[in-house]
Coordinates of C-alpha atoms in Angstrom, one line a residue:
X1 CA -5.6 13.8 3.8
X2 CA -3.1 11.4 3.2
X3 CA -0.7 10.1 6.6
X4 CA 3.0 9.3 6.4
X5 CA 1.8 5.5 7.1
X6 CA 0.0 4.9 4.3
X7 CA 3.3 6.1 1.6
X8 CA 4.7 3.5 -0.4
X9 CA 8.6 3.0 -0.9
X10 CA 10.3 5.3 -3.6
X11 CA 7.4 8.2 -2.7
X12 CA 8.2 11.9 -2.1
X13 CA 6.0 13.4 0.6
X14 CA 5.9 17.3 2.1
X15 CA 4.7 17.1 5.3
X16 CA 1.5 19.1 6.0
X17 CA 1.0 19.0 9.9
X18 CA 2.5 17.1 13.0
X19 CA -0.5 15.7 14.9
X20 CA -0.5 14.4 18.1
X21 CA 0.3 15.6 21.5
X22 CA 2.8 16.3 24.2
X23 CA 6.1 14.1 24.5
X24 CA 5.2 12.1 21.3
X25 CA 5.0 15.2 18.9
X26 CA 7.4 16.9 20.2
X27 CA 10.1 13.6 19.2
X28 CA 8.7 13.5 16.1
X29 CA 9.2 17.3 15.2
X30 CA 13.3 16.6 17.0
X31 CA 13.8 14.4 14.6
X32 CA 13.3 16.9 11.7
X33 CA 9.4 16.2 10.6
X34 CA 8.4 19.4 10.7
X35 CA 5.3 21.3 8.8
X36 CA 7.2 21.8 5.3
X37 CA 9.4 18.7 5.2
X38 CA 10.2 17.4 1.8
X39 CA 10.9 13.8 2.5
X40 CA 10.7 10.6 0.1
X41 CA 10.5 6.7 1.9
X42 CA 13.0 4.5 1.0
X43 CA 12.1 0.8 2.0
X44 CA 10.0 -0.7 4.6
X45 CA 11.2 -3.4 6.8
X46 CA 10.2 -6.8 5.4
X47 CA 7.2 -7.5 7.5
X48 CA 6.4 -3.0 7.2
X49 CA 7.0 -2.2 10.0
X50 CA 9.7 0.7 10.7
X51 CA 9.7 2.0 7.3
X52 CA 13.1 4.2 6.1
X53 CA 12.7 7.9 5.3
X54 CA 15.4 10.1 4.1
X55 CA 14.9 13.7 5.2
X56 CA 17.2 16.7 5.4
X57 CA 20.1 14.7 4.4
X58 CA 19.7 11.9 6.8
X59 CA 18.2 8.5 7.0
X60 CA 15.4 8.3 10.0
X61 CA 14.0 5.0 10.8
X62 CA 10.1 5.6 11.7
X63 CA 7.5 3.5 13.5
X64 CA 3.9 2.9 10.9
X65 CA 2.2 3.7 14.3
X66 CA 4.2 7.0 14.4
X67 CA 4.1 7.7 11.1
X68 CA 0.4 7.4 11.5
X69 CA 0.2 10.9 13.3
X70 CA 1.9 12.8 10.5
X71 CA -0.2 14.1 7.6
X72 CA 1.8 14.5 4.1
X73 CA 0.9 16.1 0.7
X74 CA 2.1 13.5 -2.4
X75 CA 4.9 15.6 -4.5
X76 CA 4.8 14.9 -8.5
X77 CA 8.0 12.5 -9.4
X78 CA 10.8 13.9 -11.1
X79 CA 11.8 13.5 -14.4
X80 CA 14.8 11.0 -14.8
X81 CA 13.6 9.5 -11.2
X82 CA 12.5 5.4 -11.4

């Protein structure tokens, strides 16, 4: 299974499952990762770490180490998309 960490810039994700415990997954699911969650990266910070997600409308900032407790499905790219 594929985490959130290891997605490359310009790749749609679904999110498969929140892992973690207490305080930490419960910040992560606030800010709108939930099980379900269609969400594509759109950069990484120059030395990678916190890479940009847009989600639900909104651009979230994410630690990698964060990141690394959510697991993801690829989604097949869009026609017309680069």
């Amino acid at each position: 299974m594929q985490t959130l960490n290891q997605c490359k810039p310009g790749e749609s994700v679904r999110v498969t499952r929140v892992n973690g415990e207490g305080a930490m997954r419960r910040r992560i699911m606030d800010m709108g990762i939930t099980r379900g969650t269609e969400l594509r990266v759109r950069r990484t910070a120059p030395l990678g770490d916190p890479m940009e997600l847009f989600l639900r409308g909104y651009a979230l900032s994410l630690r990698k180490s964060d990141a690394e407790t959510v697991s993801v499905l690829p989604l097949p790219k869009k026609k017309g998309t680069r």
